[in-house]
């Protein structure tokens, strides 16, 4: 009968330290009052000294300096502050990616502008009316190239083919002014152009090199913008109710307990933040693929695709093509007449333009290869640093924002009091939070906004993978990319490495056929129920026999 008094005494002893570090006198709440006021809240109703904490719903219910209203205000404040930390960290990444896009975009546009300006400066003196009467053809070409680079829905090969066709039609008429050449005759001439190659090998060679360079440049520039946009949208995802409680307990409960100078335990902070950012960490795999793909395409731009040379010398290739036509005018004209017949003689007479033809002129282009090399080196350095952003974010926030204690500190805030933190640190991602001791996470309900951004990363990586091998992808059409299989599946090996063999996100779900049983259909199923019925009857018989025996 002496158990109750002893149990009551032990209970009293166990609850005694809840007041604080030492002494029975209630401690002052001066530090909490100062903090509370600094956060913009009224000090009306704030305790001067510790009070009993049975009213608390988030913080430990020992002696406290916080009322229910204070706890709620601190919870809302911790939520807004943590979301601000997320946005600030995200803005840093956005700034890096946007700066890389701006640098490359400026470089590429400058290449194109210089080529166009060189053409406008040199062609009037080189070709006279051959140029002045066809200025719009050249302007339209550069306009189409810019539109394609800016992700308009343009077929680049068709645009280049259209340029050469229009140019040939105009030049053929100007080089043969003594003939009356109708539109029907020009149609026939164009049909024979592929066979006669009036511009030599320039159109085919330029089409191959320019399309590869433009595809790579467009995808590369777009990749930075997509990455920045993903970070922006993910950084705006609101915290869950469970996360808000955990953040409050981490950041402000030690103040309520009169431990304002005690830092949160590092591992405790990591578990809280990993639980809160579980969905964000699931971006890691596709994010790394995007960073890797951008680096591979960067090497293509500065290497095999030779963007500096190809884009910066477009005007020179056009001049070369025109010179080829001028030099071979007689033989080409004869072949066209042979295939399409002799056109009628024009009554307007011959022009002197043919006499004004210039000889073959060599244009010079200023190389900016060194500038491109520096751009690529800078980009690759930044992309490498950003690869692990999503999985290093918790430790970054804990160390730089929350100011958690060192990992070896055993006198830190562990969520209940000052001491060591014993639970192990959880892994990264949603699935690893099933046993998180600090944040209740429903691993069956992923955040849909973040899942959509994961899909956007897959789509962009797929486009970069295609750009890496010179394949064009329509930036407007994402119907195939949005399929459940994941658009990253077609990413080449040298872009994504061994992604397909390791990434669970791109694997198709396995399905297994149910083997057919003997005795098909309902009859077969019915026959299999007899053993169970027999056992049931046997069991009833045994129980009855035991009852009779007793």
Coordinates of C-alpha atoms in Angstrom, one line a residue:
X1 CA 0.0 0.0 0.0
X2 CA 3.0 2.3 0.1
X3 CA 3.4 2.3 -3.7
X4 CA 1.2 5.4 -4.3
X5 CA 3.1 7.8 -1.9
X6 CA 6.5 6.7 -3.4
X7 CA 5.1 7.1 -7.0
X8 CA 3.7 10.5 -6.1
X9 CA 7.1 11.6 -4.7
X10 CA 9.0 10.4 -7.8
X11 CA 6.5 12.3 -10.0
X12 CA 7.2 15.4 -8.0
X13 CA 11.0 15.0 -8.3
X14 CA 10.8 14.3 -12.0
X15 CA 8.8 17.5 -12.7
X16 CA 10.9 19.7 -10.5
X17 CA 13.7 20.6 -13.0
X18 CA 11.1 21.9 -15.5
X19 CA 11.3 25.4 -14.0
X20 CA 14.8 26.1 -15.3
X21 CA 18.5 25.6 -14.5
X22 CA 18.5 26.1 -10.8
X23 CA 16.5 27.6 -7.9
X24 CA 12.9 27.7 -7.1
X25 CA 12.4 31.4 -7.8
X26 CA 10.6 32.2 -11.0
X27 CA 13.0 33.6 -13.6
X28 CA 12.6 36.9 -15.3
X29 CA 11.1 37.0 -18.8
X30 CA 13.0 40.2 -19.7
X31 CA 14.9 38.6 -22.7
X32 CA 11.6 37.2 -24.2
X33 CA 9.8 40.5 -23.7
X34 CA 12.7 42.3 -25.6
X35 CA 12.6 39.7 -28.4
X36 CA 8.8 39.8 -28.6
X37 CA 8.7 43.6 -28.8
X38 CA 11.5 43.6 -31.5
X39 CA 9.4 41.3 -33.6
X40 CA 6.7 44.0 -33.7
X41 CA 4.3 42.6 -31.1
X42 CA 2.6 44.4 -28.2
X43 CA 4.0 43.7 -24.8
X44 CA 0.6 43.9 -23.2
X45 CA -0.1 40.6 -21.4
X46 CA 3.5 39.4 -21.7
X47 CA 4.6 37.8 -18.4
X48 CA 7.3 39.6 -16.3
X49 CA 8.3 36.2 -14.9
X50 CA 7.8 32.6 -15.7
X51 CA 4.4 31.1 -15.5
X52 CA 3.0 27.5 -15.6
X53 CA 2.9 26.2 -19.2
X54 CA -0.1 23.9 -19.3
X55 CA -1.7 26.1 -21.9
X56 CA 1.1 25.6 -24.5
X57 CA 0.3 23.6 -27.6
X58 CA 3.7 23.5 -29.4
X59 CA 6.4 24.2 -26.8
X60 CA 7.1 21.9 -23.9
X61 CA 4.6 22.5 -21.1
X62 CA 7.0 23.3 -18.3
X63 CA 7.5 26.8 -16.8
X64 CA 7.4 29.3 -19.6
X65 CA 7.5 33.0 -20.5
X66 CA 5.0 32.6 -23.3
X67 CA 1.2 32.8 -23.3
X68 CA -1.0 31.1 -25.8
X69 CA -1.2 34.2 -27.9
X70 CA 2.6 34.6 -27.8
X71 CA 3.0 31.0 -28.9
X72 CA 0.6 31.5 -31.8
X73 CA 2.3 34.8 -32.8
X74 CA 5.8 33.2 -32.6
X75 CA 4.5 30.3 -34.7
X76 CA 3.3 32.6 -37.5
X77 CA 6.5 34.6 -37.2
X78 CA 8.6 31.5 -37.5
X79 CA 6.6 30.4 -40.6
X80 CA 7.1 33.8 -42.4
X81 CA 10.8 33.9 -41.4
X82 CA 11.5 30.4 -42.6
X83 CA 9.7 31.0 -45.9
X84 CA 11.7 34.2 -46.3
X85 CA 14.9 32.2 -45.7
X86 CA 13.8 29.8 -48.5
X87 CA 13.1 32.7 -50.9
X88 CA 16.4 34.4 -50.1
X89 CA 18.4 31.2 -50.7
X90 CA 16.4 30.7 -53.9
X91 CA 17.1 34.3 -55.1
X92 CA 20.8 33.6 -54.9
X93 CA 20.5 30.6 -57.2
X94 CA 18.1 32.5 -59.5
X95 CA 20.6 35.4 -59.7
X96 CA 23.4 33.0 -60.6
X97 CA 21.4 31.3 -63.4
X98 CA 19.9 34.5 -64.7
X99 CA 23.4 36.1 -64.9
X100 CA 24.7 33.1 -66.8
X101 CA 21.8 33.4 -69.3
X102 CA 22.3 37.1 -69.6
X103 CA 26.0 36.7 -70.3
X104 CA 25.5 34.0 -73.0
X105 CA 22.5 35.7 -74.5
X106 CA 24.4 39.0 -74.8
X107 CA 27.4 37.2 -76.4
X108 CA 25.3 35.3 -78.9
X109 CA 23.2 38.3 -79.9
X110 CA 26.3 40.3 -80.3
X111 CA 27.7 37.6 -82.7
X112 CA 24.6 37.8 -84.8
X113 CA 24.5 41.6 -84.8
X114 CA 28.1 41.9 -85.9
X115 CA 27.6 39.4 -88.7
X116 CA 24.5 41.3 -89.9
X117 CA 26.3 44.7 -89.6
X118 CA 29.3 43.4 -91.5
X119 CA 27.0 42.2 -94.3
X120 CA 25.3 45.6 -94.5
X121 CA 28.6 47.4 -94.5
X122 CA 30.4 45.3 -97.1
X123 CA 27.8 44.1 -99.6
X124 CA 26.8 47.4 -101.2
X125 CA 30.3 48.0 -102.4
X126 CA 30.8 44.4 -103.3
X127 CA 27.7 43.6 -105.2
X128 CA 26.0 46.9 -106.0
X129 CA 22.4 46.3 -107.2
X130 CA 22.7 42.6 -106.5
X131 CA 22.6 43.6 -102.9
X132 CA 20.6 46.9 -102.8
X133 CA 17.7 45.4 -104.7
X134 CA 17.6 42.4 -102.4
X135 CA 18.2 43.9 -99.0
X136 CA 14.9 42.6 -97.6
X137 CA 16.0 39.0 -98.3
X138 CA 19.0 39.4 -96.1
X139 CA 17.1 41.3 -93.4
X140 CA 14.5 38.6 -93.3
X141 CA 17.1 35.9 -92.9
X142 CA 18.6 37.5 -89.8
X143 CA 15.1 38.3 -88.4
X144 CA 14.2 34.6 -88.8
X145 CA 17.4 33.5 -87.1
X146 CA 16.7 35.8 -84.1
X147 CA 13.1 34.5 -83.9
X148 CA 14.3 30.9 -83.8
X149 CA 16.9 31.7 -81.1
X150 CA 14.2 33.3 -79.0
X151 CA 12.2 30.0 -79.1
X152 CA 9.6 30.9 -81.7
X153 CA 8.0 28.0 -83.4
X154 CA 10.2 28.2 -86.6
X155 CA 11.7 25.4 -88.6
X156 CA 15.3 26.6 -89.0
X157 CA 16.1 24.3 -92.0
X158 CA 13.0 25.5 -93.8
X159 CA 13.9 29.1 -93.1
X160 CA 17.4 28.6 -94.5
X161 CA 16.1 26.8 -97.5
X162 CA 13.6 29.6 -98.1
X163 CA 16.4 32.2 -98.0
X164 CA 18.5 30.4 -100.6
X165 CA 15.5 30.0 -102.8
X166 CA 14.5 33.6 -102.7
X167 CA 18.1 34.8 -103.2
X168 CA 18.5 32.5 -106.2
X169 CA 15.3 33.8 -107.8
X170 CA 16.3 37.4 -107.3
X171 CA 19.9 37.0 -108.4
X172 CA 19.1 34.9 -111.4
X173 CA 16.8 37.6 -112.8
X174 CA 19.4 40.3 -112.1
X175 CA 22.2 38.3 -113.7
X176 CA 20.1 37.7 -116.8
X177 CA 18.4 41.0 -117.4
X178 CA 18.1 40.5 -121.1
X179 CA 15.5 37.8 -120.6
X180 CA 11.9 38.0 -119.5
X181 CA 11.8 35.5 -116.7
X182 CA 8.3 34.6 -115.4
X183 CA 7.4 33.2 -112.0
X184 CA 6.6 29.8 -113.7
X185 CA 10.1 29.8 -115.2
X186 CA 11.6 30.5 -111.8
X187 CA 9.7 27.6 -110.3
X188 CA 11.3 25.3 -112.9
X189 CA 14.7 26.9 -112.2
X190 CA 14.4 26.3 -108.5
X191 CA 13.5 22.6 -109.1
X192 CA 16.8 22.2 -110.9
X193 CA 18.8 24.1 -108.3
X194 CA 19.6 21.1 -106.1
X195 CA 21.1 19.4 -109.1
X196 CA 23.1 22.4 -110.5
X197 CA 24.2 23.7 -107.0
X198 CA 24.4 27.4 -108.1
X199 CA 25.8 28.4 -104.8
X200 CA 28.2 25.6 -104.5
X201 CA 28.3 23.6 -101.3
X202 CA 27.7 26.6 -99.1
X203 CA 23.9 26.2 -98.5
X204 CA 24.2 22.5 -97.4
X205 CA 27.3 23.2 -95.3
X206 CA 25.8 26.2 -93.6
X207 CA 22.6 24.5 -93.0
X208 CA 24.3 21.6 -91.2
X209 CA 26.6 23.8 -89.1
X210 CA 24.2 26.7 -88.4
X211 CA 21.3 24.4 -87.3
X212 CA 23.5 22.5 -84.8
X213 CA 24.9 25.8 -83.5
X214 CA 21.5 27.5 -83.2
X215 CA 19.8 24.4 -81.6
X216 CA 22.6 24.1 -79.0
X217 CA 22.6 27.9 -78.3
X218 CA 18.8 28.1 -78.0
X219 CA 18.5 25.1 -75.7
X220 CA 21.5 26.2 -73.6
X221 CA 20.1 29.7 -73.0
X222 CA 16.6 28.3 -72.3
X223 CA 18.1 25.8 -69.8
X224 CA 19.2 28.6 -67.5
X225 CA 15.8 30.3 -67.6
X226 CA 14.0 27.0 -66.8
X227 CA 16.3 26.3 -63.9
X228 CA 15.8 29.8 -62.5
X229 CA 12.0 29.6 -62.9
X230 CA 11.9 26.2 -61.1
X231 CA 13.8 27.6 -58.2
X232 CA 11.4 30.6 -58.1
X233 CA 8.3 28.5 -58.1
X234 CA 9.6 26.0 -55.6
X235 CA 10.7 28.7 -53.2
X236 CA 7.2 30.0 -53.1
X237 CA 5.7 26.7 -51.8
X238 CA 4.0 27.3 -48.4
X239 CA 4.9 25.3 -45.3
X240 CA 2.6 22.7 -44.0
X241 CA 0.9 23.0 -40.6
X242 CA 3.1 20.3 -39.2
X243 CA 6.2 22.0 -40.5
X244 CA 5.1 25.4 -39.0
X245 CA 4.9 23.7 -35.6
X246 CA 8.3 22.1 -35.9
X247 CA 9.9 25.4 -37.0
X248 CA 8.3 27.2 -34.1
X249 CA 9.6 24.6 -31.7
X250 CA 13.1 24.9 -33.2
X251 CA 13.4 28.6 -33.3
X252 CA 11.3 30.2 -30.6
X253 CA 10.5 27.6 -28.0
X254 CA 13.9 27.9 -26.4
X255 CA 13.1 31.6 -25.8
X256 CA 9.8 30.7 -24.2
X257 CA 11.7 28.3 -21.9
X258 CA 14.1 31.1 -20.8
X259 CA 17.0 29.7 -22.9
X260 CA 17.5 32.5 -25.4
X261 CA 21.2 32.0 -25.5
X262 CA 21.0 28.3 -26.2
X263 CA 21.4 27.4 -29.9
X264 CA 19.4 24.6 -31.5
X265 CA 21.2 21.3 -31.8
X266 CA 22.6 20.8 -35.3
X267 CA 21.1 17.4 -35.9
X268 CA 17.8 18.5 -34.5
X269 CA 17.7 21.4 -36.9
X270 CA 18.6 19.1 -39.8
X271 CA 15.7 16.8 -39.0
X272 CA 13.3 19.7 -38.8
X273 CA 14.4 21.3 -42.0
X274 CA 14.7 18.0 -43.9
X275 CA 11.2 17.1 -42.9
X276 CA 9.9 20.6 -44.0
X277 CA 11.8 20.4 -47.3
X278 CA 11.2 16.7 -48.0
X279 CA 9.5 17.4 -51.3
X280 CA 12.1 20.0 -52.4
X281 CA 14.8 17.4 -51.9
X282 CA 13.1 15.2 -54.4
X283 CA 14.1 17.7 -57.1
X284 CA 17.7 16.7 -56.6
X285 CA 18.0 13.9 -59.2
X286 CA 16.4 15.9 -62.1
X287 CA 18.2 19.1 -61.0
X288 CA 21.6 17.4 -61.3
X289 CA 20.7 16.0 -64.7
X290 CA 19.9 19.5 -65.8
X291 CA 23.1 20.9 -64.5
X292 CA 25.1 18.1 -66.1
X293 CA 23.3 18.5 -69.4
X294 CA 24.0 22.3 -69.5
X295 CA 27.7 21.6 -69.0
X296 CA 27.8 19.0 -71.8
X297 CA 26.0 21.4 -74.2
X298 CA 28.4 24.2 -73.1
X299 CA 31.3 22.0 -74.3
X300 CA 29.5 21.5 -77.6
X301 CA 29.0 25.2 -78.1
X302 CA 32.7 25.9 -77.4
X303 CA 33.9 22.8 -79.2
X304 CA 32.5 20.8 -82.1
X305 CA 29.6 23.1 -82.8
X306 CA 32.0 26.1 -82.9
X307 CA 29.3 28.7 -82.3
X308 CA 31.8 31.6 -82.5
X309 CA 32.9 30.7 -86.0
X310 CA 29.6 29.5 -87.4
X311 CA 27.4 32.4 -86.2
X312 CA 30.1 35.1 -86.6
X313 CA 30.8 34.2 -90.2
X314 CA 27.3 33.8 -91.7
X315 CA 27.8 36.9 -93.8
X316 CA 31.0 35.5 -95.2
X317 CA 29.4 32.3 -96.2
X318 CA 26.6 34.2 -98.0
X319 CA 29.3 36.2 -99.8
X320 CA 31.0 33.0 -100.8
X321 CA 27.8 31.6 -102.1
X322 CA 27.1 34.7 -104.2
X323 CA 30.6 34.7 -105.6
X324 CA 30.1 31.0 -106.6
X325 CA 27.0 32.0 -108.5
X326 CA 28.7 34.9 -110.2
X327 CA 31.7 32.9 -111.3
X328 CA 29.6 30.0 -112.7
X329 CA 26.8 32.2 -114.1
X330 CA 27.3 31.1 -117.7
X331 CA 27.4 27.3 -117.1
X332 CA 24.5 27.5 -114.6
X333 CA 22.4 29.6 -117.0
X334 CA 23.1 27.1 -119.8
X335 CA 22.0 24.2 -117.6
X336 CA 18.8 26.0 -116.5
X337 CA 18.0 26.8 -120.2
X338 CA 18.6 23.2 -121.1
X339 CA 16.2 22.0 -118.4
X340 CA 13.5 24.7 -118.5
X341 CA 13.8 26.0 -122.0
X342 CA 15.0 29.4 -123.3
X343 CA 13.0 32.3 -121.9
X344 CA 11.8 35.1 -124.0
X345 CA 14.1 38.1 -124.8
X346 CA 13.2 41.1 -122.6
X347 CA 12.1 44.3 -124.4
X348 CA 13.7 46.4 -121.7
X349 CA 17.2 45.6 -122.9
X350 CA 20.3 44.6 -121.1
X351 CA 21.4 46.1 -117.8
X352 CA 25.0 47.1 -117.0
X353 CA 24.8 45.2 -113.7
X354 CA 26.6 42.3 -115.1
X355 CA 29.5 44.5 -116.0
X356 CA 29.6 45.8 -112.5
X357 CA 30.2 42.4 -110.9
X358 CA 33.0 42.4 -108.5
X359 CA 35.6 39.8 -108.1
X360 CA 35.6 37.4 -105.2
X361 CA 36.2 39.4 -102.1
X362 CA 37.5 38.0 -98.8
X363 CA 35.7 39.2 -95.7
X364 CA 37.3 39.1 -92.3
X365 CA 35.6 38.3 -89.1
X366 CA 36.8 39.2 -85.6
X367 CA 37.0 36.1 -83.5
X368 CA 35.5 36.2 -80.0
X369 CA 36.5 32.6 -79.2
X370 CA 38.4 33.6 -76.1
X371 CA 35.3 35.4 -74.8
X372 CA 33.2 32.3 -75.4
X373 CA 35.8 30.1 -73.7
X374 CA 35.7 32.3 -70.6
X375 CA 31.9 32.3 -70.6
X376 CA 31.8 28.5 -70.7
X377 CA 34.4 28.1 -67.9
X378 CA 32.5 30.5 -65.7
X379 CA 29.2 28.7 -66.4
X380 CA 30.6 25.3 -65.7
X381 CA 32.0 26.4 -62.4
X382 CA 28.7 27.8 -61.3
X383 CA 26.7 24.8 -62.5
X384 CA 29.0 22.5 -60.6
X385 CA 28.5 24.5 -57.4
X386 CA 24.7 24.4 -57.9
X387 CA 24.4 20.6 -58.6
X388 CA 23.7 19.7 -54.9
X389 CA 21.7 22.8 -54.1
X390 CA 18.5 21.0 -53.0
X391 CA 20.1 18.4 -50.7
X392 CA 22.6 20.8 -49.1
X393 CA 19.8 23.4 -48.5
X394 CA 18.9 22.0 -45.0
X395 CA 22.5 22.2 -43.7
X396 CA 22.9 25.6 -45.4
X397 CA 19.8 27.0 -43.7
X398 CA 20.7 25.5 -40.3
X399 CA 24.3 26.8 -40.4
X400 CA 23.8 30.2 -41.9
X401 CA 20.2 31.2 -41.0
X402 CA 19.0 29.3 -38.0
X403 CA 22.5 29.4 -36.5
X404 CA 22.5 25.9 -35.1
X405 CA 25.2 24.7 -32.7
X406 CA 28.1 22.6 -33.8
X407 CA 27.5 18.9 -34.3
X408 CA 29.5 18.0 -31.1
X409 CA 27.6 20.4 -28.8
X410 CA 25.8 18.5 -26.0
X411 CA 24.4 21.7 -24.4
X412 CA 22.1 22.8 -27.1
X413 CA 18.3 23.1 -27.6
X414 CA 17.0 19.6 -28.5
X415 CA 13.4 20.5 -28.7
X416 CA 12.6 19.9 -25.0
X417 CA 15.5 21.4 -23.0
X418 CA 19.2 22.1 -23.0
X419 CA 21.2 18.9 -23.6
X420 CA 22.3 16.5 -26.4
X421 CA 20.2 15.4 -29.3
X422 CA 20.1 11.6 -29.7
X423 CA 17.9 10.7 -32.7
X424 CA 19.7 10.0 -36.0
X425 CA 19.5 12.4 -38.9
X426 CA 17.0 11.5 -41.6
X427 CA 18.0 10.9 -45.2
X428 CA 17.0 13.3 -48.0
X429 CA 13.7 13.3 -49.8
X430 CA 10.1 12.5 -49.1
X431 CA 10.4 8.7 -48.7
X432 CA 13.1 9.0 -46.1
X433 CA 10.9 11.1 -43.7
X434 CA 8.6 8.2 -42.7
X435 CA 10.3 8.0 -39.3
X436 CA 11.2 11.7 -38.9
X437 CA 11.0 12.4 -35.1
X438 CA 10.4 16.1 -35.5
X439 CA 8.0 16.6 -38.4
X440 CA 5.0 14.5 -39.2
X441 CA 5.3 14.0 -43.0
X442 CA 2.7 12.2 -45.1
X443 CA 4.9 10.5 -47.7
X444 CA 1.9 9.3 -49.7
X445 CA 0.9 12.9 -50.6
X446 CA 3.7 14.6 -52.6
X447 CA 3.4 18.3 -53.3
X448 CA 1.9 18.7 -56.8
X449 CA 3.6 22.1 -57.5
X450 CA 7.0 20.5 -56.9
X451 CA 6.1 17.4 -58.9
X452 CA 5.2 19.7 -61.8
X453 CA 8.6 21.4 -61.5
X454 CA 10.3 18.0 -61.5
X455 CA 8.6 17.4 -64.8
X456 CA 9.7 20.7 -66.2
X457 CA 13.3 19.8 -65.3
X458 CA 12.9 16.5 -67.2
X459 CA 11.5 18.2 -70.3
X460 CA 14.4 20.7 -70.4
X461 CA 17.0 18.0 -69.9
X462 CA 15.4 16.1 -72.8
X463 CA 15.7 19.1 -75.0
X464 CA 19.4 19.6 -74.0
X465 CA 20.0 15.9 -74.7
X466 CA 18.6 16.4 -78.2
X467 CA 20.6 19.5 -78.7
X468 CA 23.7 17.6 -77.8
X469 CA 23.3 15.4 -80.8
X470 CA 22.0 18.1 -83.1
X471 CA 18.3 17.3 -83.0
X472 CA 15.8 20.1 -82.9
X473 CA 12.9 20.1 -80.4
X474 CA 9.8 22.2 -80.6
X475 CA 9.8 24.4 -77.5
X476 CA 6.0 24.8 -77.8
X477 CA 5.0 21.2 -78.0
X478 CA 5.3 19.4 -74.7
X479 CA 2.6 16.8 -75.1
X480 CA 5.0 13.9 -75.4
X481 CA 7.2 15.3 -72.6
X482 CA 4.2 15.3 -70.2
X483 CA 3.7 11.5 -70.5
X484 CA 4.2 9.5 -67.3
X485 CA 7.4 7.8 -68.5
X486 CA 9.4 11.0 -68.1
X487 CA 10.9 13.0 -70.9
X488 CA 14.4 12.5 -69.7
X489 CA 14.5 8.9 -71.1
X490 CA 15.8 10.0 -74.5
X491 CA 18.7 11.8 -72.9
X492 CA 22.0 10.5 -74.5
X493 CA 24.4 8.6 -72.4
X494 CA 27.1 11.3 -72.6
X495 CA 24.7 13.8 -71.1
X496 CA 22.9 11.8 -68.5
X497 CA 25.5 9.1 -67.9
X498 CA 24.0 6.0 -66.4
X499 CA 20.8 7.7 -65.5
X500 CA 18.4 5.2 -67.0
X501 CA 20.0 2.3 -65.1
X502 CA 19.9 4.0 -61.7
X503 CA 17.1 6.6 -61.7
X504 CA 13.8 5.2 -60.2
X505 CA 12.0 8.3 -61.6
X506 CA 12.4 7.1 -65.2
X507 CA 11.6 3.4 -64.8
X508 CA 8.4 2.0 -66.1
X509 CA 6.2 0.4 -63.4
X510 CA 6.5 -3.4 -63.6
X511 CA 3.3 -5.4 -64.3
X512 CA 2.9 -9.1 -63.9
X513 CA 0.3 -11.2 -65.5
X514 CA -1.8 -13.4 -63.1
X515 CA -1.2 -17.0 -64.1
X516 CA -4.3 -18.9 -65.1
X517 CA -5.5 -21.6 -62.8
X518 CA -6.7 -25.0 -63.9
X519 CA -10.4 -25.3 -64.0
X520 CA -11.0 -21.9 -65.6
X521 CA -13.4 -19.2 -64.5
X522 CA -15.9 -19.4 -61.7
X523 CA -15.9 -23.2 -61.6
X524 CA -12.2 -23.3 -60.9
X525 CA -12.5 -20.8 -58.1
X526 CA -15.5 -22.7 -56.6
X527 CA -13.6 -26.0 -56.5
X528 CA -10.7 -24.4 -54.6
X529 CA -13.0 -23.4 -51.7
X530 CA -13.8 -27.0 -50.7
X531 CA -10.6 -27.6 -48.6
X532 CA -11.4 -24.6 -46.5
X533 CA -15.0 -25.8 -45.9
X534 CA -13.8 -29.3 -45.0
X535 CA -11.3 -27.9 -42.4
X536 CA -14.1 -25.8 -40.9
X537 CA -16.4 -28.8 -40.4
X538 CA -13.5 -30.9 -39.0
X539 CA -12.8 -28.1 -36.5
X540 CA -16.4 -27.9 -35.4
X541 CA -16.4 -31.7 -34.9
X542 CA -13.3 -31.7 -32.7
X543 CA -14.7 -28.9 -30.5
X544 CA -18.0 -30.8 -30.1
X545 CA -16.1 -34.0 -29.2
X546 CA -14.0 -32.2 -26.6
X547 CA -17.2 -30.7 -25.0
X548 CA -18.8 -34.2 -24.8
X549 CA -15.6 -35.6 -23.3
X550 CA -15.6 -33.0 -20.6

